[in-house]
Tab-separated table of C-alpha atoms in Angstrom:
chain	number	residue	atom	x	y	z
A	29	UNK	CA	154.244	76.009	-78.386
A	30	UNK	CA	156.379	74.661	-81.236
A	31	UNK	CA	159.436	74.427	-78.943
A	32	UNK	CA	157.401	72.422	-76.416
A	33	UNK	CA	156.222	70.050	-79.186
A	34	UNK	CA	159.782	69.616	-80.429
A	35	UNK	CA	160.993	68.879	-76.904
A	36	UNK	CA	158.243	66.301	-76.409
A	37	UNK	CA	159.101	64.640	-79.729
A	38	UNK	CA	162.749	64.414	-78.687
A	39	UNK	CA	161.800	62.826	-75.360
A	40	UNK	CA	159.562	60.287	-77.129
A	41	UNK	CA	162.386	59.477	-79.550
A	42	UNK	CA	164.817	59.036	-76.659
A	43	UNK	CA	162.326	56.789	-74.854
A	44	UNK	CA	161.836	54.674	-77.986
A	45	UNK	CA	165.573	54.241	-78.465
A	46	UNK	CA	165.951	53.405	-74.794
A	47	UNK	CA	163.267	50.700	-75.023
A	48	UNK	CA	164.947	49.182	-78.084
A	49	UNK	CA	168.320	49.245	-76.356
A	50	UNK	CA	166.822	47.795	-73.169
A	51	UNK	CA	165.311	44.875	-75.118
A	52	UNK	CA	168.675	43.962	-76.646
A	53	UNK	CA	170.669	44.479	-73.464
A	54	UNK	CA	167.935	42.821	-71.432
A	55	UNK	CA	168.178	39.568	-73.360
A	56	UNK	CA	171.964	39.561	-73.085
A	57	UNK	CA	172.154	40.422	-69.380
A	58	UNK	CA	169.081	38.361	-68.535
A	59	UNK	CA	170.342	35.225	-70.258
A	60	UNK	CA	173.728	35.515	-68.572
A	61	UNK	CA	172.245	36.064	-65.124
A	62	UNK	CA	169.711	33.239	-65.450
A	63	UNK	CA	172.515	30.846	-66.360
A	64	UNK	CA	174.423	32.034	-63.284
A	65	UNK	CA	171.215	31.622	-61.250
A	66	UNK	CA	170.955	28.009	-62.389
A	67	UNK	CA	174.623	27.358	-61.646
A	68	UNK	CA	174.370	28.906	-58.163
A	69	UNK	CA	171.387	26.637	-57.384
A	70	UNK	CA	173.026	23.555	-58.905
A	71	UNK	CA	170.114	22.953	-61.261
A	72	UNK	CA	170.678	21.986	-64.888
A	73	UNK	CA	167.438	21.653	-66.873
A	74	UNK	CA	167.198	18.516	-68.981
A	75	UNK	CA	164.829	17.593	-71.756
A	76	UNK	CA	164.473	21.205	-72.892
A	77	UNK	CA	161.952	21.667	-75.715
A	78	UNK	CA	161.251	24.551	-78.083
A	79	UNK	CA	158.507	25.832	-75.744
A	80	UNK	CA	160.936	25.711	-72.818
A	81	UNK	CA	163.434	27.762	-74.851
A	82	UNK	CA	160.725	30.384	-75.418
A	83	UNK	CA	160.035	30.482	-71.685
A	84	UNK	CA	163.753	30.903	-71.049
A	85	UNK	CA	163.844	33.875	-73.418
A	86	UNK	CA	160.789	35.372	-71.669
A	87	UNK	CA	162.506	34.983	-68.253
A	88	UNK	CA	165.720	36.501	-69.616
A	89	UNK	CA	163.805	39.428	-71.082
A	90	UNK	CA	161.943	39.962	-67.779
A	91	UNK	CA	165.198	40.039	-65.833
A	92	UNK	CA	166.753	42.350	-68.400
A	93	UNK	CA	163.842	44.761	-68.080
A	94	UNK	CA	164.141	44.674	-64.285
A	95	UNK	CA	167.873	45.430	-64.502
A	96	UNK	CA	167.444	48.244	-67.022
A	97	UNK	CA	164.602	49.713	-64.949
A	98	UNK	CA	166.777	49.565	-61.827
A	99	UNK	CA	169.749	51.247	-63.553
A	100	UNK	CA	167.623	53.952	-65.190
A	101	UNK	CA	165.624	54.677	-62.021
A	102	UNK	CA	168.729	54.917	-59.815
A	103	UNK	CA	170.365	57.277	-62.341
A	104	UNK	CA	167.191	59.358	-62.533
A	105	UNK	CA	167.116	59.500	-58.730
A	106	UNK	CA	170.647	60.913	-58.812
A	107	UNK	CA	169.608	63.509	-61.388
A	108	UNK	CA	166.496	64.444	-59.398
A	109	UNK	CA	168.442	64.770	-56.123
A	110	UNK	CA	171.473	66.439	-57.726
A	111	UNK	CA	170.630	69.991	-56.505
A	112	UNK	CA	171.227	68.771	-52.931
A	113	UNK	CA	174.703	67.265	-53.417
A	114	UNK	CA	176.077	69.307	-56.366
A	115	UNK	CA	177.581	71.931	-53.992
A	116	UNK	CA	179.401	69.135	-52.157
A	117	UNK	CA	180.757	67.684	-55.411
A	118	UNK	CA	181.846	71.121	-56.565
A	119	UNK	CA	183.622	71.622	-53.252
A	120	UNK	CA	185.527	68.364	-53.660
A	121	UNK	CA	186.336	69.263	-57.270
A	122	UNK	CA	187.639	72.700	-56.244
A	123	UNK	CA	189.770	71.169	-53.482
A	124	UNK	CA	191.142	68.566	-55.890
A	125	UNK	CA	192.011	71.302	-58.379
A	126	UNK	CA	193.821	73.306	-55.695
A	127	UNK	CA	195.842	70.320	-54.549
A	128	UNK	CA	196.769	68.929	-57.944
A	129	UNK	CA	196.756	72.145	-59.939
A	130	UNK	CA	194.770	70.484	-62.719
A	131	UNK	CA	191.602	71.683	-64.326
A	132	UNK	CA	188.489	69.745	-63.420
A	133	UNK	CA	187.139	67.508	-66.152
A	134	UNK	CA	183.488	67.752	-65.064
A	135	UNK	CA	181.683	70.965	-64.233
A	136	UNK	CA	178.764	69.350	-62.298
A	137	UNK	CA	176.067	71.547	-63.784
A	138	UNK	CA	172.448	71.060	-62.850
A	139	UNK	CA	170.911	68.796	-65.483
A	140	UNK	CA	167.588	69.623	-67.042
A	141	UNK	CA	164.723	68.072	-65.043
A	142	UNK	CA	162.213	66.415	-67.377
A	143	UNK	CA	159.058	64.383	-66.857
A	144	UNK	CA	160.979	61.140	-67.309
A	145	UNK	CA	163.648	62.112	-64.776
A	146	UNK	CA	160.966	63.031	-62.228
A	147	UNK	CA	158.933	59.833	-62.797
A	148	UNK	CA	161.879	57.418	-62.824
A	149	UNK	CA	163.641	59.404	-60.098
A	150	UNK	CA	160.695	58.948	-57.726
A	151	UNK	CA	160.506	55.251	-58.676
A	152	UNK	CA	164.254	54.893	-58.017
A	153	UNK	CA	164.063	56.616	-54.625
A	154	UNK	CA	161.132	54.381	-53.605
A	155	UNK	CA	162.956	51.254	-54.832
A	156	UNK	CA	166.119	52.142	-52.888
A	157	UNK	CA	164.034	52.832	-49.761
A	158	UNK	CA	162.307	49.443	-49.851
A	159	UNK	CA	165.585	47.626	-50.566
A	160	UNK	CA	167.499	49.317	-47.734
A	161	UNK	CA	164.879	49.918	-45.028
A	162	UNK	CA	165.647	46.710	-43.107
A	163	UNK	CA	169.438	47.095	-42.952
A	164	UNK	CA	170.576	50.554	-44.086
A	165	UNK	CA	174.177	50.105	-42.902
A	166	UNK	CA	174.611	46.999	-45.020
A	167	UNK	CA	173.333	48.838	-48.096
A	168	UNK	CA	175.428	52.020	-47.873
A	169	UNK	CA	176.826	51.465	-51.408
A	170	UNK	CA	173.276	51.326	-52.727
A	171	UNK	CA	172.327	54.523	-50.849
A	172	UNK	CA	175.345	56.343	-52.330
A	173	UNK	CA	174.820	54.850	-55.777
A	174	UNK	CA	172.632	57.722	-57.130
A	175	UNK	CA	175.528	60.140	-56.487
A	176	UNK	CA	177.927	57.989	-58.461
A	177	UNK	CA	175.346	57.543	-61.223
A	178	UNK	CA	174.917	61.311	-61.455
A	179	UNK	CA	178.700	61.731	-61.807
A	180	UNK	CA	178.796	59.191	-64.659
A	181	UNK	CA	175.718	60.809	-66.225
A	182	UNK	CA	177.533	64.165	-66.089
A	183	UNK	CA	180.396	62.576	-67.981
A	184	UNK	CA	177.859	61.326	-70.545
A	185	UNK	CA	176.457	64.853	-70.982
A	186	UNK	CA	180.009	66.236	-71.328
A	187	UNK	CA	180.709	63.658	-74.033
A	188	UNK	CA	177.568	64.722	-75.861
A	189	UNK	CA	178.762	68.339	-75.804
A	190	UNK	CA	182.055	67.273	-77.355
A	191	UNK	CA	180.247	65.386	-80.107
A	192	UNK	CA	178.034	68.387	-80.853
A	193	UNK	CA	181.081	70.665	-80.917
A	194	UNK	CA	182.807	68.300	-83.344
A	195	UNK	CA	179.749	68.337	-85.604
A	196	UNK	CA	179.608	72.159	-85.558
A	197	UNK	CA	183.275	72.440	-86.567
A	198	UNK	CA	182.789	70.270	-89.664
A	199	UNK	CA	181.228	71.921	-92.670
A	200	UNK	CA	182.066	73.782	-95.911
A	201	UNK	CA	183.964	76.454	-93.968
A	202	UNK	CA	186.307	73.808	-92.482
A	203	UNK	CA	186.944	71.230	-95.232
A	204	UNK	CA	190.132	70.040	-93.531
A	205	UNK	CA	188.212	68.471	-90.664
A	206	UNK	CA	187.173	64.841	-91.055
A	207	UNK	CA	184.088	64.168	-88.950
A	208	UNK	CA	184.298	60.367	-88.975
A	209	UNK	CA	187.853	60.291	-87.682
A	210	UNK	CA	186.988	62.600	-84.765
A	211	UNK	CA	183.560	61.192	-83.978
A	212	UNK	CA	184.559	57.529	-83.743
A	213	UNK	CA	186.565	57.769	-80.459
A	214	UNK	CA	183.985	60.147	-78.961
A	215	UNK	CA	181.100	57.824	-79.724
A	216	UNK	CA	183.101	54.863	-78.469
A	217	UNK	CA	183.729	56.642	-75.168
A	218	UNK	CA	180.051	57.590	-74.898
A	219	UNK	CA	179.023	53.939	-75.464
A	220	UNK	CA	181.405	52.871	-72.704
A	221	UNK	CA	179.850	55.441	-70.356
A	222	UNK	CA	176.375	54.093	-71.156
A	223	UNK	CA	177.570	50.573	-70.313
A	224	UNK	CA	178.919	51.870	-66.998
A	225	UNK	CA	175.545	53.514	-66.248
A	226	UNK	CA	173.677	50.279	-66.951
A	227	UNK	CA	176.040	47.812	-65.264
A	228	UNK	CA	177.272	49.684	-62.199
A	229	UNK	CA	173.983	49.406	-60.225
A	230	UNK	CA	174.060	45.637	-60.755
A	231	UNK	CA	177.693	45.299	-59.697
A	232	UNK	CA	177.832	47.836	-56.854
A	233	UNK	CA	174.276	47.837	-55.569
A	234	UNK	CA	174.557	44.524	-53.764
A	235	UNK	CA	170.983	43.597	-54.737
A	236	UNK	CA	171.586	41.520	-57.857
A	237	UNK	CA	170.215	38.383	-56.222
A	238	UNK	CA	167.127	40.299	-55.047
A	239	UNK	CA	166.539	41.630	-58.562
A	240	UNK	CA	167.044	38.199	-60.046
A	241	UNK	CA	164.541	36.619	-57.667
A	242	UNK	CA	162.071	39.439	-58.366
A	243	UNK	CA	162.435	38.801	-62.111
A	244	UNK	CA	161.966	35.054	-61.580
A	245	UNK	CA	158.791	35.713	-59.578
A	246	UNK	CA	157.594	38.125	-62.265
A	247	UNK	CA	158.066	35.426	-64.916
A	248	UNK	CA	156.367	32.857	-62.610
A	249	UNK	CA	159.504	30.670	-62.670
A	250	UNK	CA	160.118	31.134	-58.931
A	251	UNK	CA	157.153	30.897	-56.544
A	252	UNK	CA	157.383	31.729	-52.845
A	253	UNK	CA	155.228	30.093	-50.157
A	254	UNK	CA	153.674	27.668	-52.610
A	255	UNK	CA	151.500	24.689	-51.828
A	256	UNK	CA	152.661	21.609	-53.719
A	257	UNK	CA	151.329	18.075	-54.187
A	258	UNK	CA	154.045	15.443	-54.559
A	259	UNK	CA	153.967	11.759	-55.383
A	260	UNK	CA	156.023	9.116	-53.599
A	261	UNK	CA	158.884	8.334	-53.395
A	262	UNK	CA	159.779	12.037	-53.577
A	263	UNK	CA	157.127	12.914	-50.999
A	264	UNK	CA	158.865	10.662	-48.496
A	265	UNK	CA	161.963	12.876	-48.605
A	266	UNK	CA	160.203	16.111	-47.675
A	267	UNK	CA	159.241	17.228	-44.145
A	268	UNK	CA	155.757	17.833	-42.732
A	269	UNK	CA	153.591	15.937	-45.231
A	270	UNK	CA	149.794	16.345	-45.101
A	271	UNK	CA	146.951	14.390	-46.562
A	272	UNK	CA	145.866	15.345	-50.055
A	273	UNK	CA	142.464	14.959	-51.746
A	274	UNK	CA	144.267	13.377	-54.700
A	275	UNK	CA	145.220	9.729	-54.535
A	276	UNK	CA	148.943	8.909	-54.176
A	277	UNK	CA	149.814	12.553	-53.481
A	278	UNK	CA	151.045	14.273	-50.311
A	279	UNK	CA	150.439	17.937	-49.634
A	280	UNK	CA	153.199	20.363	-48.535
A	281	UNK	CA	152.749	24.000	-47.581
A	282	UNK	CA	155.157	26.984	-47.584
A	283	UNK	CA	157.409	25.414	-50.172
A	284	UNK	CA	159.678	27.520	-52.391
A	285	UNK	CA	159.631	26.623	-56.075
A	286	UNK	CA	163.103	27.781	-57.072
A	287	UNK	CA	162.969	26.899	-60.774
A	288	UNK	CA	160.196	25.440	-62.871
A	289	UNK	CA	158.843	25.457	-66.412
A	290	UNK	CA	162.112	24.750	-68.265
A	291	UNK	CA	163.033	21.104	-68.703
A	292	UNK	CA	161.320	17.984	-67.384
A	293	UNK	CA	161.986	18.600	-63.657
A	294	UNK	CA	161.185	21.210	-61.007
A	295	UNK	CA	163.561	22.366	-58.258
A	296	UNK	CA	161.857	22.970	-54.915
A	297	UNK	CA	163.048	23.816	-51.406
A	298	UNK	CA	161.486	23.007	-48.017
A	299	UNK	CA	162.766	24.712	-44.884
A	300	UNK	CA	162.418	23.646	-41.280
A	301	UNK	CA	163.871	25.045	-38.080
A	302	UNK	CA	166.849	22.689	-38.428
A	303	UNK	CA	167.503	22.104	-42.100
A	304	UNK	CA	166.649	23.147	-45.641
A	305	UNK	CA	166.013	20.424	-48.218
A	306	UNK	CA	166.305	20.961	-51.960
A	307	UNK	CA	164.923	18.352	-54.296
A	308	UNK	CA	164.537	17.945	-58.049
A	309	UNK	CA	161.174	16.387	-58.805
A	310	UNK	CA	160.010	15.247	-62.235
A	311	UNK	CA	157.165	17.338	-63.564
A	312	UNK	CA	154.800	14.359	-63.708
A	313	UNK	CA	155.261	13.803	-59.944
A	314	UNK	CA	154.479	17.328	-58.699
A	315	UNK	CA	151.460	19.638	-58.860
A	316	UNK	CA	151.790	23.304	-57.866
A	317	UNK	CA	148.580	24.482	-56.275
A	318	UNK	CA	147.560	28.074	-56.975
A	319	UNK	CA	144.936	30.062	-55.200
A	320	UNK	CA	143.658	33.385	-56.512
A	321	UNK	CA	141.461	35.912	-54.818
A	322	UNK	CA	137.931	36.042	-56.206
A	323	UNK	CA	137.055	39.108	-58.204
A	324	UNK	CA	134.639	41.341	-56.285
A	325	UNK	CA	132.298	42.004	-59.193
A	326	UNK	CA	131.713	38.322	-60.088
A	327	UNK	CA	128.153	37.353	-59.381
A	328	UNK	CA	127.608	34.574	-56.910
A	329	UNK	CA	124.938	32.885	-59.044
A	330	UNK	CA	125.780	33.526	-62.677
A	331	UNK	CA	123.086	32.793	-65.196
A	332	UNK	CA	123.441	29.623	-67.219
A	333	UNK	CA	123.739	30.025	-70.947
A	334	UNK	CA	123.204	27.401	-73.613
A	335	UNK	CA	125.577	27.132	-76.495
């Protein structure tokens, strides 16, 4: 019972450290990718206020969380599915050792399956399925990515073993050993492996733009199939205008709000069968209409209350 409690405490500690690391890395990666998102769309927010800066940080944090979730879930999927492809990897390692005559660096042992690896592994497998179901051949790197992530994760576990071995050697029986001198390169290598685990799914998965758009939708900065109300003269530049109940406004359906909320303008896109029009509209000349589904348990005739 005590061993189970200790194991649970270690997993909670690891999860806490992972959340702290994901927050820091999320802001860094998210901010970089949002800037690249703006550059790719040719939109440069102007008139940014303090509130807009806060929204930018929220969007960066959302994208960072999406990226960290994607990297962790894909790695966990590789760990969860490792019993199926470990024999193949061992076969390749044995063949490589026979040809080169060198000892294999990695042993490809079965990692310990925990609750977190099962949960995130299932999430990663489901995520990969939904991202690749339409065109599997185009997403072969993403399908093979869990195998690569497992290999890198095995290198991370091997580095942990070396660090533990170095700590066991140091002590009163071995005063000649200096732990800091030996641990520094090992920890540096382990940090580099962690960076590879986090960044490889973004660079090799081929779904960075999909993740970025998902993060933008999550932060409500990008809105798909929106209904917008636009004032002239900007309304005269967009296709398929409709009458609006508001005076001096035209109504447009199925518009894509690419970027909003930061700065004094909103970038929208309207597509037709022939062309796609992108337009920057000042915030005081556009209204984004939102429709929400009514909650089932709301009463049709609520009682009136006096304040």
